[in-house]
Coordinates of N, CA and C in Angstrom, one line a residue:
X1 N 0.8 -1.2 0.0 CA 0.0 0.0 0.0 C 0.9 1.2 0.0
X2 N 0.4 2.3 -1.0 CA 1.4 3.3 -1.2 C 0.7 4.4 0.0
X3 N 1.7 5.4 0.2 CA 1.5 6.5 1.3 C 1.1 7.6 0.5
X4 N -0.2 7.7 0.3 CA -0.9 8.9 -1.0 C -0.6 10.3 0.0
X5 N 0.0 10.6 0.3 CA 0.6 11.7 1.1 C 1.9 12.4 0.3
X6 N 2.5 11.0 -0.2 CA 3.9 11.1 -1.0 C 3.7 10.5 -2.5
X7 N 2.7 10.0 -2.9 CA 2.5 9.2 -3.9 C 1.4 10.0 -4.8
X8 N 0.5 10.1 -4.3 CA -0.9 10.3 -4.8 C -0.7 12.0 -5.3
X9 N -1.0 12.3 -7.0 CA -0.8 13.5 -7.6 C -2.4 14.3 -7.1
X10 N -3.6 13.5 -7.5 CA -4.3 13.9 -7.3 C -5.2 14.7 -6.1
X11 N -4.9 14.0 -5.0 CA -5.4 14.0 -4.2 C -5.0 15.6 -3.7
X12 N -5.7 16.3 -2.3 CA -5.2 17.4 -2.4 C -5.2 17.9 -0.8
X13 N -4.1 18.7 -0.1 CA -4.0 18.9 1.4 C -3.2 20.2 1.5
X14 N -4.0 20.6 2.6 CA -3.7 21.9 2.9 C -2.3 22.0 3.9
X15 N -2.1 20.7 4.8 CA -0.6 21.0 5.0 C -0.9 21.5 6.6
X16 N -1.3 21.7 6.8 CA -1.3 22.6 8.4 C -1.5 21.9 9.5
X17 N -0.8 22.0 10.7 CA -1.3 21.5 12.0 C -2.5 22.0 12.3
X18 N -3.3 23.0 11.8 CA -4.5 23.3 12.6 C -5.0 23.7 14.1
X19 N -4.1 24.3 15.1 CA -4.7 24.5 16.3 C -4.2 23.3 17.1
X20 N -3.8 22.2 16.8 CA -4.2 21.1 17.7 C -3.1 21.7 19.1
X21 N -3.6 21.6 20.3 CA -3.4 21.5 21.7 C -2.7 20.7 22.5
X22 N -3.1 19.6 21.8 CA -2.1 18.5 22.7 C -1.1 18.1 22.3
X23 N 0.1 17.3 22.7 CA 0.8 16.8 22.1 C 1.0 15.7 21.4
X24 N -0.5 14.9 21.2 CA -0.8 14.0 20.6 C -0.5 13.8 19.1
X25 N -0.5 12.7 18.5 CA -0.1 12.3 17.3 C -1.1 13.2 16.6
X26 N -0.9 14.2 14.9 CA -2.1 15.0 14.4 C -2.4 14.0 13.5
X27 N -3.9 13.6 13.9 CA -4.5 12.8 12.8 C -4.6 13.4 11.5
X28 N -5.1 12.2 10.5 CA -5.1 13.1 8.9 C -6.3 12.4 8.5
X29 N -7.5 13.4 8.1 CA -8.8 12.7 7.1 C -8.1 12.0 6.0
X30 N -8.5 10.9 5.2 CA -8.4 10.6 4.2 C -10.5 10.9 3.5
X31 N -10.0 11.5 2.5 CA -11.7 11.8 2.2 C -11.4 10.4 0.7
X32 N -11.9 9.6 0.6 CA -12.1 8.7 -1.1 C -13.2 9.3 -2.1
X33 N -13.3 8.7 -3.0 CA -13.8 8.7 -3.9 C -13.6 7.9 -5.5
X34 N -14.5 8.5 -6.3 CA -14.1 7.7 -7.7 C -13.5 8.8 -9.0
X35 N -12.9 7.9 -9.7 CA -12.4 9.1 -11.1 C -13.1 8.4 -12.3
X36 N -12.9 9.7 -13.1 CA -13.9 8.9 -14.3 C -14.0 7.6 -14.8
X37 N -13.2 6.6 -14.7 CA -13.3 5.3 -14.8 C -14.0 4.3 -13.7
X38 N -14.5 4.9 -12.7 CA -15.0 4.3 -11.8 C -14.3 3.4 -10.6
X39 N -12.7 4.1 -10.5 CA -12.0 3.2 -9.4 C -12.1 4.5 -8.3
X40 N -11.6 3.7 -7.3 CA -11.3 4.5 -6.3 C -10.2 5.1 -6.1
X41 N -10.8 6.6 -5.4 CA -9.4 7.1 -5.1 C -9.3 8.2 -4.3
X42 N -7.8 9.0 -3.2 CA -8.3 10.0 -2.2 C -8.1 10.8 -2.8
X43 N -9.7 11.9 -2.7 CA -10.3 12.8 -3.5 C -9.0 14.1 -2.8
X44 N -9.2 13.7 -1.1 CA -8.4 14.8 -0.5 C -7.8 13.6 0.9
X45 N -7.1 14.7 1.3 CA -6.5 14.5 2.9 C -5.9 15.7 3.4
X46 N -6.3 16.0 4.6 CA -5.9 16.9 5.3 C -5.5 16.8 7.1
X47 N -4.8 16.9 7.4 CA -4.9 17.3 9.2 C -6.1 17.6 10.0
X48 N -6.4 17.1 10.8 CA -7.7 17.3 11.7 C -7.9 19.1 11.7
X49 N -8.8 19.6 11.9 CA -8.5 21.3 12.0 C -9.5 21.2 13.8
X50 N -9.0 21.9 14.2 CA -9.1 21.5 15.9 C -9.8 22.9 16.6
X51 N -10.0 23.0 17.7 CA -11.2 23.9 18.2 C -11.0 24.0 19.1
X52 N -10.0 24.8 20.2 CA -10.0 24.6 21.7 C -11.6 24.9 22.4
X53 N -11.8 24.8 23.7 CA -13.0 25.0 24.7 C -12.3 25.1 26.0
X54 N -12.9 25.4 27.1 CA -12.5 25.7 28.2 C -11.1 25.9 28.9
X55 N -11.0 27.4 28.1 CA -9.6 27.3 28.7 C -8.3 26.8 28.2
X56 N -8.9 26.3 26.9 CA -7.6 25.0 26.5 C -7.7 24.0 27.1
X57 N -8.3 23.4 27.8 CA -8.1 22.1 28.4 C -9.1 21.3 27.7
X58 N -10.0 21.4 26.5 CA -10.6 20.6 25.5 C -10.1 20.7 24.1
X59 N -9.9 20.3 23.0 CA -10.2 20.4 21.7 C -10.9 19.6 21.1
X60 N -11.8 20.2 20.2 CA -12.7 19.8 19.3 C -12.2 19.4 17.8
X61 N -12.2 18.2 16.9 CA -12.0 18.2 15.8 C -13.2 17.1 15.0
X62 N -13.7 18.1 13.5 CA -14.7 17.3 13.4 C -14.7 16.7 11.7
X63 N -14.1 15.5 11.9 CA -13.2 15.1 10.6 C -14.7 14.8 9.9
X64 N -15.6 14.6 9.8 CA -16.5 14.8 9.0 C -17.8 14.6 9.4
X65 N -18.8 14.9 9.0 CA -20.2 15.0 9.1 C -21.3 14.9 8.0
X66 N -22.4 13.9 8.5 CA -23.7 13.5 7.8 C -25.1 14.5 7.6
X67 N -25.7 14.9 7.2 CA -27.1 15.9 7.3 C -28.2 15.2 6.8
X68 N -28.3 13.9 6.5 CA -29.1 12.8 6.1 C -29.0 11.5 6.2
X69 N -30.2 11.0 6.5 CA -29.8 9.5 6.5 C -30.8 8.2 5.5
X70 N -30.6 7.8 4.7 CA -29.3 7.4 4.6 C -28.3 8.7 3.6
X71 N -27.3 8.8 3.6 CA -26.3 10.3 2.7 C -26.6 10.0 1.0
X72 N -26.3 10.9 0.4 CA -26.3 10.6 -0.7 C -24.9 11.0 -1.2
X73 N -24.4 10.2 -2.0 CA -22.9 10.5 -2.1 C -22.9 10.9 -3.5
X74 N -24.1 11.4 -4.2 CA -24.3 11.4 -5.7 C -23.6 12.8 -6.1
X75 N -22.6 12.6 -6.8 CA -22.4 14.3 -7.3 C -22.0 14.9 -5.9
X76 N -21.2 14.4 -5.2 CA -20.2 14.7 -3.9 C -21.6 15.8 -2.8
X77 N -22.8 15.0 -3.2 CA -23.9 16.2 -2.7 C -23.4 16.1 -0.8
X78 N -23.1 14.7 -0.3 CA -22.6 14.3 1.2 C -21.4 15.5 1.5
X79 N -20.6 15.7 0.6 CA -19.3 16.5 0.9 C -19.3 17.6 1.0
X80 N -20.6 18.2 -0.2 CA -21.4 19.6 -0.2 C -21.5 20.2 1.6
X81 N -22.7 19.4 1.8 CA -23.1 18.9 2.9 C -22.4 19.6 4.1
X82 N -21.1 18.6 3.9 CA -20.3 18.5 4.7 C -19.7 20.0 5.0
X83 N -19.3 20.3 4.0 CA -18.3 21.8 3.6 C -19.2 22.8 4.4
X84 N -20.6 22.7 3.9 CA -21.6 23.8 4.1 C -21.4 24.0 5.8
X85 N -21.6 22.7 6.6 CA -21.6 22.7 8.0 C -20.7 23.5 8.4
X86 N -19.7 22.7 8.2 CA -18.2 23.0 9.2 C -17.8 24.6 8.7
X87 N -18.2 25.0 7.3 CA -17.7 26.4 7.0 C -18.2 27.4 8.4
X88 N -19.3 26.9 8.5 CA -20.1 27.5 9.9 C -20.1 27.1 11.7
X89 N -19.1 26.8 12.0 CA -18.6 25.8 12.8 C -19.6 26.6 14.1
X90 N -19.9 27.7 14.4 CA -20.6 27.7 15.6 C -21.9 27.6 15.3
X91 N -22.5 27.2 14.5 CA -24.0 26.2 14.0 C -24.1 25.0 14.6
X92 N -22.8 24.6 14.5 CA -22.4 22.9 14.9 C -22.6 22.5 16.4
X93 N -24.0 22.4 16.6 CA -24.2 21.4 18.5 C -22.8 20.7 18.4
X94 N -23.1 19.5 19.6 CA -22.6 17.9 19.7 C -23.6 17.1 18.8
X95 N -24.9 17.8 18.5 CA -25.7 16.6 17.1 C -25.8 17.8 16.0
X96 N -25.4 16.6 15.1 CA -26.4 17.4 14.1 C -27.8 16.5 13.8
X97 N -28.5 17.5 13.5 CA -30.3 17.1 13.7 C -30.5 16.1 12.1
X98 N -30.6 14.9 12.2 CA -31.2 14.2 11.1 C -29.8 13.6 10.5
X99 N -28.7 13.6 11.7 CA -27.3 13.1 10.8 C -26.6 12.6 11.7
X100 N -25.1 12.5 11.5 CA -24.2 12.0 12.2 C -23.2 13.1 12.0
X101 N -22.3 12.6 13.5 CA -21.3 14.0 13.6 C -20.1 12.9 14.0
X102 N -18.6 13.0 13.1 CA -17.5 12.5 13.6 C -16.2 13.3 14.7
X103 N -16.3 13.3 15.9 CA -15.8 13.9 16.0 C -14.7 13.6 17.3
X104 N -13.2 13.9 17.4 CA -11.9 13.5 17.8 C -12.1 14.9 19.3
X105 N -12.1 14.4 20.2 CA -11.6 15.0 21.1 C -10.5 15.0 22.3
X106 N -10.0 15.9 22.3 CA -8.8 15.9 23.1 C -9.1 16.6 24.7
X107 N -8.3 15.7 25.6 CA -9.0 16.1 27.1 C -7.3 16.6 27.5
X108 N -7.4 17.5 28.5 CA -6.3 17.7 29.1 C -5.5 17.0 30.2
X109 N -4.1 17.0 30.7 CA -4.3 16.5 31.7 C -5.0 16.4 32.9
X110 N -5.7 15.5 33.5 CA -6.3 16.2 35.0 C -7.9 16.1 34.7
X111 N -8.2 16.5 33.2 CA -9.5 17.7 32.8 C -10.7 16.6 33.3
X112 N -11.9 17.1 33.6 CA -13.1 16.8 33.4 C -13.7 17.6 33.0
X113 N -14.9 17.4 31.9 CA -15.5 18.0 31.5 C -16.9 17.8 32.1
X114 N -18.1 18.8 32.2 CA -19.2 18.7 33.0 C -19.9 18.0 32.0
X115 N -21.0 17.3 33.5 CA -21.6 16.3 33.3 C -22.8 16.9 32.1
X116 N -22.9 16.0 30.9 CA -24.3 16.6 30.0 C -24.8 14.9 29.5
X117 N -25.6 15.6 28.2 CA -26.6 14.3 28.0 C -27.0 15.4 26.8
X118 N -26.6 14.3 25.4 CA -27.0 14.8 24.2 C -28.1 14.1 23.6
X119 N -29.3 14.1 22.9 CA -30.2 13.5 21.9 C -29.8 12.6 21.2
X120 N -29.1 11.6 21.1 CA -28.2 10.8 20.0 C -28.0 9.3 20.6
X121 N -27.1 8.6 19.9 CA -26.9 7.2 20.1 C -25.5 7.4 19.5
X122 N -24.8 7.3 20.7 CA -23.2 7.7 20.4 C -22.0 6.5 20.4
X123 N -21.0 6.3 20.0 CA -20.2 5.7 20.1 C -18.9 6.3 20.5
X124 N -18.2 5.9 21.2 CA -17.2 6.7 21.9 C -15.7 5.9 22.2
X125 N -14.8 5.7 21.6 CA -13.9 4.7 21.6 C -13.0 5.7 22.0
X126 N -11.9 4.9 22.9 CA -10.7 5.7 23.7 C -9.2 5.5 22.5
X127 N -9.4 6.4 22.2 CA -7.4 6.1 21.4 C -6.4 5.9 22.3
X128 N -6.2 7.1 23.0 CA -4.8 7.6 23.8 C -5.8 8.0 25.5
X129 N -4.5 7.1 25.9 CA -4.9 7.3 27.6 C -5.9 6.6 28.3
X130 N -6.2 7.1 29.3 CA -7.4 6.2 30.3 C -8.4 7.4 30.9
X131 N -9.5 6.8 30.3 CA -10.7 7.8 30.7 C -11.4 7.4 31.1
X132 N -12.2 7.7 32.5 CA -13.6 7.4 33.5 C -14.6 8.4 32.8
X133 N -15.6 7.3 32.9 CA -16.8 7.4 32.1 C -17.7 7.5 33.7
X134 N -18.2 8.7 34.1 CA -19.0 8.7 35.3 C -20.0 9.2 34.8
X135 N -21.2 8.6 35.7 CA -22.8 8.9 34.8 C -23.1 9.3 36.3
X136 N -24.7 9.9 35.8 CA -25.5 11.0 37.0 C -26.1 9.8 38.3
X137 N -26.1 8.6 37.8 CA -26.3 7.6 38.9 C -25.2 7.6 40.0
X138 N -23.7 7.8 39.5 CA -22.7 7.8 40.5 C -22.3 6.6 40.3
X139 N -22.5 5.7 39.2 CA -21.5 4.6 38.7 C -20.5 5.5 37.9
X140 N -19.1 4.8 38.2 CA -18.0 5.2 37.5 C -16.9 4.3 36.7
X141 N -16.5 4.1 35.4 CA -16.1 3.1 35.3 C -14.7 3.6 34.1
X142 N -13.9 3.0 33.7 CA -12.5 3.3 33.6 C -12.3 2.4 32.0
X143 N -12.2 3.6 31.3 CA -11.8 3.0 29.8 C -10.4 3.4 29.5
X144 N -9.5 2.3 28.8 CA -8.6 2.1 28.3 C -8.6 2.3 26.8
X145 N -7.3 2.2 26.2 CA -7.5 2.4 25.1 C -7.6 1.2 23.7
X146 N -8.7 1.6 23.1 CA -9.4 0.4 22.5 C -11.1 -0.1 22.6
X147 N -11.2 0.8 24.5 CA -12.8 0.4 25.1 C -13.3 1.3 24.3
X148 N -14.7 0.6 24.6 CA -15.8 1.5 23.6 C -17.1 1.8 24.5
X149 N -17.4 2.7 24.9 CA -18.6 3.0 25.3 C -19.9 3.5 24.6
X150 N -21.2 2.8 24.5 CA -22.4 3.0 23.7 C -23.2 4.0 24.8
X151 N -23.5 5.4 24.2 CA -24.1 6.0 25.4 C -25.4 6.2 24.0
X152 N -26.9 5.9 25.1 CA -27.8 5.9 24.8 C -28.8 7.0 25.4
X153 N -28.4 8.3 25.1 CA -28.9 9.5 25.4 C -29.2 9.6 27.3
X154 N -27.6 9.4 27.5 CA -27.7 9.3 29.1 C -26.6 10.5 29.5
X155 N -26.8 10.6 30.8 CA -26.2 11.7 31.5 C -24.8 11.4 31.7
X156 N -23.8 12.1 31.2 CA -22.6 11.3 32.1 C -21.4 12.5 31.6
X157 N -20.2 12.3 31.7 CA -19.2 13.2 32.2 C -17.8 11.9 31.9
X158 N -16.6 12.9 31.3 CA -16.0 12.3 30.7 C -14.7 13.0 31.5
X159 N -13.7 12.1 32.3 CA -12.6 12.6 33.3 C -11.1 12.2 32.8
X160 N -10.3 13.2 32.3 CA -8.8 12.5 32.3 C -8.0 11.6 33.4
X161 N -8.3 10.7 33.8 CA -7.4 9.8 34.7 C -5.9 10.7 35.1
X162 N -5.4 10.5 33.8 CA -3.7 11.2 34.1 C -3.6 12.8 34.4
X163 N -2.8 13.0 35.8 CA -2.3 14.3 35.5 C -1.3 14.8 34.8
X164 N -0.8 14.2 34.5 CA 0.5 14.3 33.4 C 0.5 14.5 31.8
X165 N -0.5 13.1 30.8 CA -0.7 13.1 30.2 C -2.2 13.4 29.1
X166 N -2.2 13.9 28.2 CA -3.5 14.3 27.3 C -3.8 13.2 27.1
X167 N -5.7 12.8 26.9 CA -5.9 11.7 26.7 C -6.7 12.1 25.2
X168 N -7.4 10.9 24.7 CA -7.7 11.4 23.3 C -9.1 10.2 23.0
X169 N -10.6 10.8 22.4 CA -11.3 10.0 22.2 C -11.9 10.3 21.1
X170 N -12.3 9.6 20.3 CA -13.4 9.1 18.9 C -14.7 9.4 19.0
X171 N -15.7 10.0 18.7 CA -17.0 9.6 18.8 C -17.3 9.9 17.6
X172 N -18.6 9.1 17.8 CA -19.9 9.0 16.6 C -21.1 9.3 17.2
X173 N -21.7 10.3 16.8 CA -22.6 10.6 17.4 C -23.6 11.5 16.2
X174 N -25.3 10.0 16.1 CA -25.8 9.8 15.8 C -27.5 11.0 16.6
X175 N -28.2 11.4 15.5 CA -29.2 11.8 15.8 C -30.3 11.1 16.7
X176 N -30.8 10.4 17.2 CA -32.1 9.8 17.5 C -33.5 9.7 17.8
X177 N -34.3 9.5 18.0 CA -36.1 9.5 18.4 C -35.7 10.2 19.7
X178 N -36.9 11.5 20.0 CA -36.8 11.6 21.9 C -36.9 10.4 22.4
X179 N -36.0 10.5 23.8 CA -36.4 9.4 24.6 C -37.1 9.9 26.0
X180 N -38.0 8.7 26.3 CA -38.8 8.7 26.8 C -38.6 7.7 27.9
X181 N -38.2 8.1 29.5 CA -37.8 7.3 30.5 C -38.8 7.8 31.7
X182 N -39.5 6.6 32.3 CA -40.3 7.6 33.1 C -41.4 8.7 32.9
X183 N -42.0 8.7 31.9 CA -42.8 10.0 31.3 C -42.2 10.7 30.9
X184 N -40.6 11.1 31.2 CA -39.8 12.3 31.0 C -39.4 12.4 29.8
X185 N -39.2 13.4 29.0 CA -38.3 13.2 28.1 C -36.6 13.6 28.2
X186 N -35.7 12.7 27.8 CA -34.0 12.7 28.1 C -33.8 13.6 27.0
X187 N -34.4 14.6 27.1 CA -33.6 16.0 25.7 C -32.3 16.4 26.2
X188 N -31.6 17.0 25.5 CA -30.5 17.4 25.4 C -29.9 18.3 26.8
X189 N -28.9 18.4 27.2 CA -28.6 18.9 28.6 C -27.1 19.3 28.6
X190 N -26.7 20.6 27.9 CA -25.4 20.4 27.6 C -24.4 20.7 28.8
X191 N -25.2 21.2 30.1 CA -23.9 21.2 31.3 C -23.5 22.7 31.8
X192 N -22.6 22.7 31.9 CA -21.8 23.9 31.7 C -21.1 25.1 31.4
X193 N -20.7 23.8 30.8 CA -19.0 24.1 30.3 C -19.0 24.0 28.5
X194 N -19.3 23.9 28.2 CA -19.8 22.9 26.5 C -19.1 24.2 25.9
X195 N -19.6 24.9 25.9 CA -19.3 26.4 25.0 C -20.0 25.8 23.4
X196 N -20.5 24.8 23.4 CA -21.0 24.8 22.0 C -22.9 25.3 22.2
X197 N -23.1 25.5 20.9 CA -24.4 26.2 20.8 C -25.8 24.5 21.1
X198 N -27.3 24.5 21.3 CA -28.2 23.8 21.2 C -27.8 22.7 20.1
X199 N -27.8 22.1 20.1 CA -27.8 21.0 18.7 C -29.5 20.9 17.8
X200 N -30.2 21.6 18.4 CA -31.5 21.7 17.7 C -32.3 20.5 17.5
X201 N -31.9 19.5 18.1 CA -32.7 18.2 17.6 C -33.4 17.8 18.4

């Protein structure tokens, strides 16, 4: 497999660190696609482009995003899409309403972020470091890297383990139906600290 970074004419990258905060490895999108003969190939690749929050002790990076389900990838209209969002980055909740949001965040050493509860059906995989997953019950439990946590529009709070070290996590985070627990409904609850806008959904 060749390194389309060094190889690939077509493909195209802006080259930049982007903001990133930690000292963590700088991820790189690979975007694919097809060329006129119908093979595959990377349309682009670029560096994560990053978003500090509180202080510096969060970053935000959101290597791509859905505004339909299922996407249409016809005539790059998904990438359209895509461009349109992020050109507007304080539009951008933790959901986007009727889509999916990919998004890489970086915790500081030490950091906790305040407890919230978004509208979605998330996936949350740990890269770098050890991160406790504490929910509003007062269960608390300790991911490594590799663990994956499925949060199903629940309350909870995301804590760096290390004082020393940045830790680093994945999510997928999916639009969903309100939920309905109790008569209540589990709408959206972003906390405190979020500095991001409603997600509208």
């Amino acid at each position: 497999m060749g390194d389309a970074r060094s190889t690939n004419t077509s493909a195209q990258s802006n080259g930049k660190d982007n903001g990133k905060l930690s000292d963590l490895h700088q991820p790189t999108t690979f975007i694919t696609g097809h060329n006129s003969s119908g093979q595959a190939i990377v349309q682009s690749y670029n560096p994560f482009q990053w978003r500090p929050y509180d202080d510096n002790n969060l970053a935000f990076a959101v290597p791509y995003t859905t505004s339909r389900c299922p996407p249409d990838l016809n005539n790059d209209a998904d990438l359209k899409l895509h461009q349109s969002l992020i050109s507007t980055p304080d539009k951008l909740g933790l959901v986007n309403p009727k889509g999916t949001v990919l998004r890489c965040v970086d915790f500081a050493p030490g950091y906790a972020c305040g407890m919230h509860r978004t509208q979605s059906l998330d996936y949350g995989i740990v890269m770098e470091g050890e991160v406790d997953m504490v929910l509003d019950s007062g269960e608390r439990y300790s991911l490594k890297r590799g663990d994956v946590a499925i949060q199903r529009a629940t309350q909870h709070q995301w804590v760096n383990k290390s004082d020393t070290k940045w830790a680093r996590m994945m999510f997928v985070l999916q639009d969903c139906e309100p939920l309905i627990v109790g008569g209540k409904q589990m709408g959206e609850d972003l906390g405190t600290n979020s500095g991001l806008p409603p997600s509208g959904n």
